Coordinates of C-alpha atoms in Angstrom, one line a residue:
M1 CA -1.3 15.3 8.1
L2 CA 1.4 12.6 7.9
F3 CA 1.8 9.8 10.4
T4 CA 5.4 10.9 10.7
E5 CA 4.6 14.5 11.6
P6 CA 5.0 15.6 15.3
A7 CA 1.5 17.1 15.1
F8 CA 0.1 13.7 14.5
Q9 CA 2.2 11.8 17.0
F10 CA 2.1 14.3 19.9
L11 CA -1.2 16.1 19.4
F12 CA -3.7 14.4 17.2
L13 CA -3.2 10.7 18.1
P14 CA -2.8 11.2 21.9
L15 CA -5.9 13.5 22.1
L16 CA -8.0 11.2 20.0
L17 CA -7.0 8.1 22.1
A18 CA -7.8 10.0 25.3
V19 CA -11.2 11.1 24.1
Y20 CA -12.0 7.8 22.4
F21 CA -11.5 5.7 25.5
A22 CA -13.1 8.3 27.8
V23 CA -16.5 8.5 26.0
P24 CA -19.2 5.8 26.2
R25 CA -19.0 3.0 23.6
S26 CA -22.0 4.3 21.8
W27 CA -20.0 7.5 21.1
R28 CA -16.8 6.0 19.9
N29 CA -17.8 5.6 16.3
P30 CA -18.9 9.2 16.0
V31 CA -15.7 10.4 17.7
L32 CA -13.6 8.3 15.3
L33 CA -15.5 9.5 12.3
A34 CA -15.2 13.2 13.3
A35 CA -11.5 12.7 13.9
S36 CA -11.1 11.0 10.5
L37 CA -12.8 13.8 8.7
F38 CA -10.7 16.3 10.6
F39 CA -7.5 14.3 9.7
Y40 CA -8.4 14.5 6.0
A41 CA -9.5 18.1 6.1
W42 CA -6.1 19.0 7.6
G43 CA -4.5 18.6 4.2
E44 CA -7.6 18.7 2.0
K45 CA -9.8 21.5 3.2
V46 CA -12.1 21.6 0.1
F47 CA -11.9 18.0 -1.0
V48 CA -13.2 16.7 2.3
F49 CA -16.6 17.7 1.0
V50 CA -16.0 15.7 -2.1
M51 CA -15.3 12.7 0.0
V52 CA -18.4 13.3 2.1
A53 CA -20.4 13.5 -1.1
S54 CA -18.9 10.2 -2.2
I55 CA -19.8 8.6 1.1
A56 CA -23.4 9.8 0.8
F57 CA -23.7 8.7 -2.8
N58 CA -22.4 5.2 -2.1
W59 CA -24.5 4.8 1.0
A60 CA -27.6 5.7 -0.9
M61 CA -26.6 3.3 -3.8
G62 CA -26.0 0.6 -1.3
L63 CA -29.6 1.0 -0.1
G64 CA -30.8 0.8 -3.6
V65 CA -28.9 -2.3 -4.7
G66 CA -29.1 -4.3 -1.5
P67 CA -31.5 -7.1 -0.6
G68 CA -32.6 -5.4 2.6
A69 CA -30.6 -7.2 5.3
D70 CA -29.6 -5.3 8.4
P71 CA -25.9 -4.8 9.2
G72 CA -26.0 -7.6 11.8
A73 CA -27.8 -10.1 9.6
E74 CA -26.0 -13.0 7.9
P75 CA -24.7 -12.1 4.4
G76 CA -25.5 -14.2 1.4
A77 CA -29.1 -13.4 0.8
G78 CA -30.0 -13.7 -2.8
P79 CA -29.3 -10.5 -4.8
G80 CA -32.8 -10.6 -6.3
A81 CA -34.7 -10.6 -3.0
G82 CA -37.4 -8.1 -2.8
R83 CA -36.7 -5.9 -5.8
S84 CA -36.3 -6.0 -9.5
A85 CA -33.0 -7.5 -10.6
S86 CA -32.9 -5.3 -13.6
R87 CA -33.5 -2.2 -11.5
R88 CA -30.7 -3.2 -9.1
K89 CA -28.3 -3.9 -12.0
I90 CA -29.0 -0.4 -13.3
L91 CA -28.3 1.1 -9.9
V92 CA -25.1 -0.7 -9.4
S93 CA -24.0 0.3 -12.9
L94 CA -24.7 3.9 -12.0
A95 CA -22.8 3.6 -8.8
V96 CA -19.7 2.2 -10.5
A97 CA -20.0 4.8 -13.3
G98 CA -20.4 7.6 -10.7
N99 CA -17.3 6.5 -8.8
L100 CA -15.3 6.1 -11.9
L101 CA -16.4 9.6 -13.1
L102 CA -15.3 11.2 -9.9
L103 CA -11.9 9.4 -10.2
G104 CA -11.6 10.2 -13.9
V105 CA -12.4 13.9 -13.5
C106 CA -10.1 14.5 -10.6
K107 CA -7.2 12.3 -11.7
Y108 CA -7.2 11.9 -15.5
S109 CA -8.8 15.0 -17.0
D110 CA -5.4 16.8 -17.4
F111 CA -3.8 13.7 -18.9
L112 CA -6.6 13.2 -21.4
V113 CA -6.7 16.8 -22.4
A114 CA -2.9 17.0 -22.8
N115 CA -2.9 13.9 -25.1
L116 CA -5.9 15.2 -27.0
N117 CA -4.1 18.5 -27.6
V118 CA -1.2 16.6 -29.2
L119 CA -3.7 15.2 -31.8
L120 CA -5.3 18.6 -32.2
A121 CA -1.9 20.2 -32.9
Q122 CA -1.2 17.6 -35.5
A123 CA -4.5 18.5 -37.1
G124 CA -3.7 22.2 -37.0
L125 CA -6.5 22.9 -34.4
A126 CA -6.4 25.1 -31.3
P127 CA -5.6 23.2 -28.1
L128 CA -8.1 22.8 -25.3
R129 CA -7.5 24.5 -22.0
Q130 CA -6.2 22.2 -19.2
P131 CA -8.7 21.8 -16.4
G132 CA -6.0 22.1 -13.8
I133 CA -7.9 20.1 -11.2
E134 CA -5.8 19.4 -8.0
L135 CA -5.6 15.7 -7.2
P136 CA -7.3 14.9 -3.9
I137 CA -5.1 12.9 -1.6
G138 CA -6.0 9.2 -1.4
I139 CA -8.9 9.5 -3.9
S140 CA -7.9 6.2 -5.6
F141 CA -8.0 4.4 -2.3
F142 CA -11.3 5.6 -0.9
T143 CA -13.0 5.5 -4.3
F144 CA -12.1 1.8 -4.7
Q145 CA -13.3 1.1 -1.2
A146 CA -16.6 2.8 -1.9
M147 CA -17.1 0.8 -5.1
S148 CA -16.3 -2.5 -3.4
Y149 CA -19.0 -1.7 -0.8
V150 CA -21.8 -1.2 -3.4
I151 CA -20.7 -4.1 -5.5
D152 CA -20.5 -6.5 -2.6
V153 CA -23.9 -5.4 -1.4
Y154 CA -25.3 -6.0 -4.9
R155 CA -23.7 -9.4 -5.0
G156 CA -25.0 -10.4 -1.6
V157 CA -21.5 -10.8 -0.2
T158 CA -22.2 -8.3 2.5
P159 CA -25.5 -6.8 3.9
R160 CA -26.4 -3.2 3.2
T161 CA -26.4 -0.9 6.2
R162 CA -29.1 1.7 6.8
N163 CA -26.8 3.6 9.1
P164 CA -24.9 6.2 7.0
L165 CA -22.4 6.6 9.8
D166 CA -21.2 3.0 9.4
V167 CA -20.5 3.5 5.7
A168 CA -18.9 6.9 6.5
L169 CA -16.6 5.4 9.1
Y170 CA -15.7 2.5 6.8
I171 CA -14.6 4.9 3.9
A172 CA -13.2 7.7 6.0
L173 CA -11.4 5.8 8.8
F174 CA -8.1 7.7 9.0
P175 CA -5.5 4.9 9.4
Q176 CA -6.1 3.6 5.9
L177 CA -7.8 6.6 4.4
I178 CA -5.1 8.1 2.2
A179 CA -2.7 5.2 1.3
G180 CA -4.5 2.0 2.1
P181 CA -4.6 -0.9 2.5
I182 CA -7.9 -1.1 0.6
V183 CA -10.3 -2.6 3.1
R184 CA -13.5 -4.6 2.2
Y185 CA -16.6 -3.7 4.1
H186 CA -17.4 -7.3 4.9
D187 CA -14.0 -7.6 6.6
V188 CA -14.8 -4.8 9.1
A189 CA -18.6 -4.7 9.2
Q190 CA -18.9 -6.5 12.5
Q191 CA -15.9 -4.5 13.9
I192 CA -17.7 -1.3 13.1
I193 CA -20.7 -2.4 15.0
A194 CA -18.8 -3.8 18.0
R195 CA -15.1 -4.2 18.8
N196 CA -12.9 -4.5 21.8
V197 CA -9.4 -3.4 22.6
D198 CA -7.4 -5.2 25.3
T199 CA -3.9 -4.4 26.5
A200 CA -2.3 -7.1 24.3
K201 CA -4.0 -5.8 21.2
F202 CA -3.2 -2.2 22.0
A203 CA 0.4 -3.0 22.7
S204 CA 0.7 -5.0 19.4
G205 CA -0.7 -1.9 17.6
I206 CA 1.9 0.3 19.1
R207 CA 4.6 -2.2 18.2
R208 CA 3.4 -2.4 14.6
F209 CA 3.2 1.3 14.3
I210 CA 6.8 1.8 15.5
I211 CA 8.0 -0.8 13.1
G212 CA 6.2 0.9 10.2
L213 CA 7.5 4.3 11.3
A214 CA 11.1 2.9 11.3
K215 CA 10.7 1.4 7.9
K216 CA 9.5 4.8 6.6
V217 CA 11.8 7.2 8.4
I218 CA 15.0 5.3 8.8
I219 CA 15.1 3.3 5.6
A220 CA 12.8 4.8 3.0
N221 CA 13.6 8.4 3.7
T222 CA 17.4 7.7 3.8
L223 CA 17.3 5.9 0.4
A224 CA 15.0 8.5 -1.1
L225 CA 17.8 11.1 -1.3
P226 CA 20.3 9.2 -3.5
A227 CA 17.4 7.8 -5.6
D228 CA 15.9 11.3 -6.2
H229 CA 19.3 12.9 -7.0
I230 CA 20.2 10.1 -9.4
F231 CA 16.8 10.2 -11.2
A232 CA 17.0 14.0 -11.4
A233 CA 20.2 13.8 -13.4
D234 CA 20.5 13.5 -17.1
P235 CA 20.5 9.7 -17.6
M236 CA 23.1 9.9 -20.3
Q237 CA 25.6 11.5 -17.9
L238 CA 25.3 8.5 -15.5
P239 CA 27.7 5.6 -15.4
A240 CA 26.0 2.2 -15.3
A241 CA 27.0 1.7 -11.6
V242 CA 25.3 4.9 -10.5
A243 CA 22.2 4.0 -12.5
W244 CA 22.0 0.6 -10.8
L245 CA 22.5 2.3 -7.4
G246 CA 19.6 4.7 -8.2
I247 CA 17.2 1.9 -9.0
L248 CA 18.3 -0.2 -6.1
C249 CA 17.7 2.7 -3.7
Y250 CA 14.3 3.4 -5.3
S251 CA 13.3 -0.3 -5.2
L252 CA 13.9 -0.4 -1.5
Q253 CA 12.5 3.1 -0.9
I254 CA 9.1 2.3 -2.5
Y255 CA 8.8 -1.0 -0.6
F256 CA 9.7 0.4 2.8
D257 CA 7.7 3.6 2.2
F258 CA 4.5 1.7 1.3
S259 CA 4.8 -1.3 3.5
G260 CA 5.8 1.0 6.3
Y261 CA 2.7 3.0 5.8
S262 CA 0.6 -0.1 5.7
D263 CA 2.3 -1.3 9.0
M264 CA 1.4 2.0 10.6
A265 CA -2.2 1.8 9.4
I266 CA -2.6 -1.7 10.7
G267 CA -1.0 -0.7 14.0
L268 CA -3.3 2.3 14.4
G269 CA -6.3 0.2 13.5
R270 CA -5.5 -2.2 16.3
M271 CA -5.3 0.6 18.8
F272 CA -8.9 1.3 18.0
G273 CA -10.0 -2.3 17.9
F274 CA -9.8 -2.9 14.1
E275 CA -8.0 -5.8 12.4
F276 CA -6.9 -5.0 8.8
L277 CA -5.6 -7.6 6.5
E278 CA -1.9 -7.7 5.6
N279 CA -0.9 -5.8 2.5
F280 CA 2.6 -7.1 1.9
N281 CA 4.2 -10.5 2.3
Y282 CA 7.9 -10.1 1.4
P283 CA 7.4 -9.6 -2.3
Y284 CA 11.1 -9.2 -3.1
I285 CA 11.7 -12.9 -2.3
S286 CA 9.2 -14.0 -5.0
R287 CA 10.3 -16.7 -7.5
S288 CA 8.2 -15.3 -10.3
I289 CA 6.3 -12.1 -11.2
T290 CA 3.0 -14.1 -10.7
E291 CA 4.1 -14.7 -7.1
F292 CA 5.3 -11.1 -6.8
W293 CA 1.8 -9.9 -7.3
R294 CA 0.4 -12.3 -4.7
R295 CA 2.8 -10.6 -2.2
W296 CA 2.9 -7.0 -3.3
H297 CA 0.1 -4.5 -2.5
I298 CA -2.2 -7.5 -1.8
S299 CA -5.3 -5.4 -1.2
L300 CA -5.0 -3.8 -4.6
S301 CA -4.2 -6.9 -6.5
T302 CA -7.1 -8.8 -4.9
W303 CA -9.4 -5.9 -5.7
F304 CA -8.5 -6.0 -9.4
R305 CA -8.9 -9.8 -9.3
D306 CA -12.3 -9.8 -7.7
Y307 CA -13.9 -6.8 -9.4
L308 CA -12.3 -6.7 -12.8
Y309 CA -10.3 -9.9 -13.7
I310 CA -13.0 -12.4 -12.7
P311 CA -15.9 -10.4 -14.2
L312 CA -13.9 -10.2 -17.5
G313 CA -13.8 -14.0 -17.5
G314 CA -10.7 -14.6 -15.4
N315 CA -9.1 -18.0 -16.2
R316 CA -12.2 -19.2 -18.0
G317 CA -12.4 -19.3 -21.7
S318 CA -9.6 -19.6 -24.2
S319 CA -6.0 -18.9 -23.5
A320 CA -6.1 -15.8 -25.7
S321 CA -9.0 -14.5 -23.5
V322 CA -7.0 -15.1 -20.3
Y323 CA -4.0 -13.3 -21.7
R324 CA -6.2 -10.4 -22.8
N325 CA -7.8 -10.2 -19.4
L326 CA -4.4 -10.1 -17.7
L327 CA -3.1 -7.3 -20.0
V328 CA -6.3 -5.3 -19.5
V329 CA -6.2 -5.6 -15.7
F330 CA -2.5 -4.6 -15.5
V331 CA -2.8 -1.7 -17.9
L332 CA -5.6 -0.4 -15.7
C333 CA -3.6 -1.2 -12.6
G334 CA -0.8 0.9 -14.0
L335 CA -3.1 3.8 -14.8
W336 CA -4.6 3.5 -11.2
H337 CA -1.2 4.5 -9.9
G338 CA -1.0 7.6 -12.0
A339 CA -2.2 9.5 -15.1
A340 CA 1.0 9.1 -17.2
W341 CA 2.2 6.9 -20.0
T342 CA 5.0 5.7 -17.7
F343 CA 2.5 4.0 -15.4
L344 CA 0.6 2.5 -18.3
V345 CA 3.8 1.0 -19.7
W346 CA 4.7 -0.2 -16.2
G347 CA 1.4 -2.0 -15.9
L348 CA 1.7 -3.4 -19.5
F349 CA 5.3 -4.6 -18.6
H350 CA 4.1 -6.6 -15.6
G351 CA 1.1 -7.9 -17.4
S352 CA 3.3 -9.1 -20.3
F353 CA 5.5 -11.1 -17.9
L354 CA 2.4 -12.7 -16.3
V355 CA 1.4 -13.8 -19.8
L356 CA 4.9 -15.1 -20.6
E357 CA 4.9 -17.1 -17.4
R358 CA 1.6 -18.6 -18.3
L359 CA 2.9 -19.4 -21.7
G360 CA 5.6 -21.6 -20.2
L361 CA 8.2 -19.4 -18.7
R362 CA 7.1 -20.3 -15.2
R363 CA 7.6 -24.0 -15.8
W364 CA 11.0 -23.3 -17.1
L365 CA 11.8 -21.2 -14.1
Q366 CA 10.8 -24.0 -11.8
R367 CA 13.6 -26.1 -13.2
M368 CA 16.2 -23.4 -12.7
P369 CA 18.4 -23.0 -9.6
T370 CA 16.9 -20.8 -6.8
L371 CA 19.6 -18.1 -7.3
A372 CA 18.9 -17.8 -11.0
V373 CA 15.1 -17.6 -10.4
S374 CA 15.5 -14.9 -7.8
A375 CA 17.8 -13.0 -10.1
Y376 CA 15.2 -13.1 -12.8
T377 CA 12.4 -11.8 -10.5
V378 CA 14.6 -9.0 -9.0
L379 CA 15.7 -7.9 -12.5
V380 CA 12.2 -7.8 -13.8
F381 CA 10.7 -5.7 -11.0
M382 CA 13.7 -3.4 -10.9
V383 CA 13.4 -2.7 -14.6
G384 CA 9.7 -2.1 -14.0
W385 CA 10.5 0.4 -11.3
V386 CA 12.5 2.4 -13.8
F387 CA 9.2 3.1 -15.7
F388 CA 7.4 3.7 -12.5
R389 CA 9.9 6.3 -11.2
S390 CA 10.8 8.1 -14.4
E391 CA 9.1 11.3 -15.4
S392 CA 8.7 10.3 -19.0
L393 CA 9.2 7.3 -21.3
G394 CA 12.2 9.0 -22.8
Q395 CA 13.9 9.2 -19.5
A396 CA 13.0 5.6 -18.7
G397 CA 14.4 4.5 -22.0
E398 CA 17.7 6.3 -21.5
F399 CA 18.0 5.1 -17.9
L400 CA 17.6 1.5 -19.0
L401 CA 20.1 2.0 -21.8
V402 CA 22.6 3.2 -19.3
M403 CA 21.9 0.3 -17.0
T404 CA 22.7 -2.1 -19.8
G405 CA 26.2 -0.5 -20.1
L406 CA 25.5 1.2 -23.4
G407 CA 25.9 4.7 -22.0
H408 CA 28.9 6.9 -22.6
A409 CA 29.4 8.7 -19.3
D410 CA 32.9 8.4 -17.9
G411 CA 32.0 8.9 -14.2
R412 CA 33.6 12.4 -13.8
V413 CA 30.2 14.2 -13.5
H414 CA 28.5 11.5 -11.5
H415 CA 30.2 8.8 -9.6
L416 CA 29.4 6.4 -6.7
D417 CA 31.2 8.5 -4.1
M418 CA 28.7 11.3 -4.6
Y419 CA 25.8 9.1 -3.4
L420 CA 27.3 6.5 -1.2
N421 CA 28.4 7.1 2.4
I422 CA 28.5 5.0 5.5
E423 CA 24.8 5.8 6.4
V424 CA 23.5 4.9 2.9
L425 CA 25.6 1.7 2.8
A426 CA 24.3 0.7 6.3
V427 CA 20.7 1.4 5.4
L428 CA 21.0 -0.4 2.0
L429 CA 22.2 -3.5 3.9
A430 CA 19.5 -3.1 6.5
G431 CA 16.9 -2.7 3.7
I432 CA 18.1 -5.7 1.7
I433 CA 17.9 -7.9 4.9
G434 CA 14.7 -6.3 6.1
A435 CA 13.0 -7.1 2.7
T436 CA 13.4 -10.8 3.6
P437 CA 11.8 -12.9 6.4
V438 CA 15.1 -13.1 8.2
P439 CA 14.4 -10.4 10.9
A440 CA 11.0 -11.9 11.6
M441 CA 12.4 -15.4 11.8
L442 CA 15.1 -14.3 14.3
Y443 CA 12.4 -12.5 16.3
R444 CA 10.2 -15.6 16.5
R445 CA 13.2 -17.8 17.5
G446 CA 14.2 -15.4 20.2
Q447 CA 10.6 -15.2 21.5
S448 CA 10.2 -18.9 21.3
W449 CA 13.4 -19.4 23.4
A450 CA 12.4 -16.8 25.9
L451 CA 8.8 -18.0 26.3
G452 CA 9.2 -21.7 25.6
E453 CA 12.6 -23.3 25.8
G454 CA 13.6 -21.1 28.7
R455 CA 11.1 -23.0 30.9
H456 CA 13.1 -26.2 30.5
R457 CA 16.5 -24.8 31.2
P458 CA 17.4 -24.4 34.9
K459 CA 19.6 -21.3 35.5
M460 CA 22.4 -21.1 38.0
V461 CA 22.6 -18.0 40.2
G462 CA 25.2 -18.0 43.0
G463 CA 25.5 -21.8 42.7
D464 CA 21.8 -22.4 43.2
A465 CA 19.5 -23.8 40.5
I466 CA 16.4 -21.7 39.7
S467 CA 13.3 -23.8 39.1
S468 CA 12.0 -24.2 35.6
A469 CA 9.1 -21.9 36.4
G470 CA 11.4 -19.3 37.7
A471 CA 13.7 -19.6 34.7
A472 CA 10.7 -19.1 32.4
T473 CA 9.7 -15.9 34.3
V474 CA 13.3 -14.6 34.1
A475 CA 13.5 -15.3 30.4
A476 CA 10.1 -13.9 29.6
S477 CA 10.8 -10.7 31.6
A478 CA 14.2 -10.3 30.0
W479 CA 12.7 -10.7 26.5
A480 CA 10.0 -8.2 27.3
A481 CA 12.4 -5.7 28.7
L482 CA 14.7 -6.1 25.7
E483 CA 11.9 -5.7 23.2
L484 CA 10.6 -2.6 25.0
L485 CA 14.0 -1.1 25.1
L486 CA 14.5 -1.6 21.4
L487 CA 11.1 -0.2 20.5
M488 CA 11.6 2.9 22.7
A489 CA 15.1 3.5 21.2
T490 CA 13.7 3.0 17.7
L491 CA 10.9 5.5 18.3
A492 CA 13.2 8.0 19.9
Y493 CA 15.6 7.8 16.9
C494 CA 12.7 8.2 14.4
I495 CA 11.4 11.3 16.3
M496 CA 14.9 12.7 16.3
L497 CA 15.1 12.3 12.5
V498 CA 11.7 13.8 11.9
A499 CA 12.5 16.7 14.3
A500 CA 15.8 17.3 12.4
G501 CA 13.7 17.9 9.3
T502 CA 14.9 14.9 7.3
Y503 CA 13.6 14.3 3.8
N504 CA 10.1 12.9 4.3
P505 CA 8.1 12.2 1.1
F506 CA 5.3 9.7 0.9
I507 CA 5.3 8.1 -2.5
Y508 CA 1.7 6.7 -2.5
F509 CA 0.0 9.9 -1.4
R510 CA -0.2 11.1 -5.0
F511 CA -2.1 7.9 -6.0

């Protein structure tokens, strides 16, 4: 079930909200958990049992590795309290291995067998049969959340919980279940136990959900069509301008698709009293690839930092060790996104630029004009997206060759007019502006004027001056009415697009 589907917006969510706020507080977590499992089972009828088994396994491992604190106790108790440190280390190792085994079997078994068959063919041996295991939706997200819970309990960062429903709700909570953001247990542990929803928080959740829905339906879906058509063509038949249009559309599509989903998840969480951390912070305005990864998919990059990069040694040790750690982390980050060589190369590509920036490129960039630095960053991540989007390394190589102007297409088979129309041009412009802080800045200034400066400006109505208090009320009311009108119009337009059956893929569902 997608957040953009009418079944979710007009059936699942309204019914759940009605039941959730009608039942006593002690029943709200069970109701939310049951709804979350139903939400996942809607599209994954069999694999919901795999997720339940994962929940039970990680809850039990949390009991085994934890120091014994109750959920409401202060975290930070020493990890060796009350049980053998070696026994706890064995259990946390088993927990990590079990989660990685589940992820590996479901996500990477076909990839590994396919590549092994290449070697077997070269040796003249019979190929192995492909397992053909269907990829469960969101398995990378809920597996990483489960691992972070057990590891944090082991480290003493968060207390273990004896209540399996708390761990189940943490892992299965439907807003962030299938496409993130990746939530840490210690960030929501107290919210699971007790949380409140007031009118302002609920309204902000609705606002954030509508903004995310608009990002997804209006911008990402519109740009997905030209991006998909261009990448479906033979790259060598594309002129350079069409290839650049394709990767520009895809760069904006993936940002608004994923950040839009994160916005919807954060908004839905607020409706039920949860506060999730931000997952994007305008990554496309970054002045380096290092900064890009501080702004893009923040929950994933911090996960890899805390649970892989730092344990590998992080910035400690020799420069060679640091560069090795960066490359290892980003190769695995690439493979986390998908079982394909294109994802591995994408991760290696980004890791290599992080190493180059540490070697001195970043200092050189700091002396360059802002426009040149921005051009460098945009060029690097757009080239990276070519690997991310392509079906094979061969396609990626040919696409990049065409982008450099070394292709031989004359534009008669594919030309810009085939993919550009008024709608796509308008959405491209909106996407470019929307990927910057400009809309948020304009919103804050308008809000500041309506709620702040308006109090100090007497208004004239029929020759009579309105008091500053009255002026403030008028300005605030006008601002609230305008905001409500724009949100309602945006929601109505999104519903019309969905009802019309517009193209509606979700890129990150396959991860």
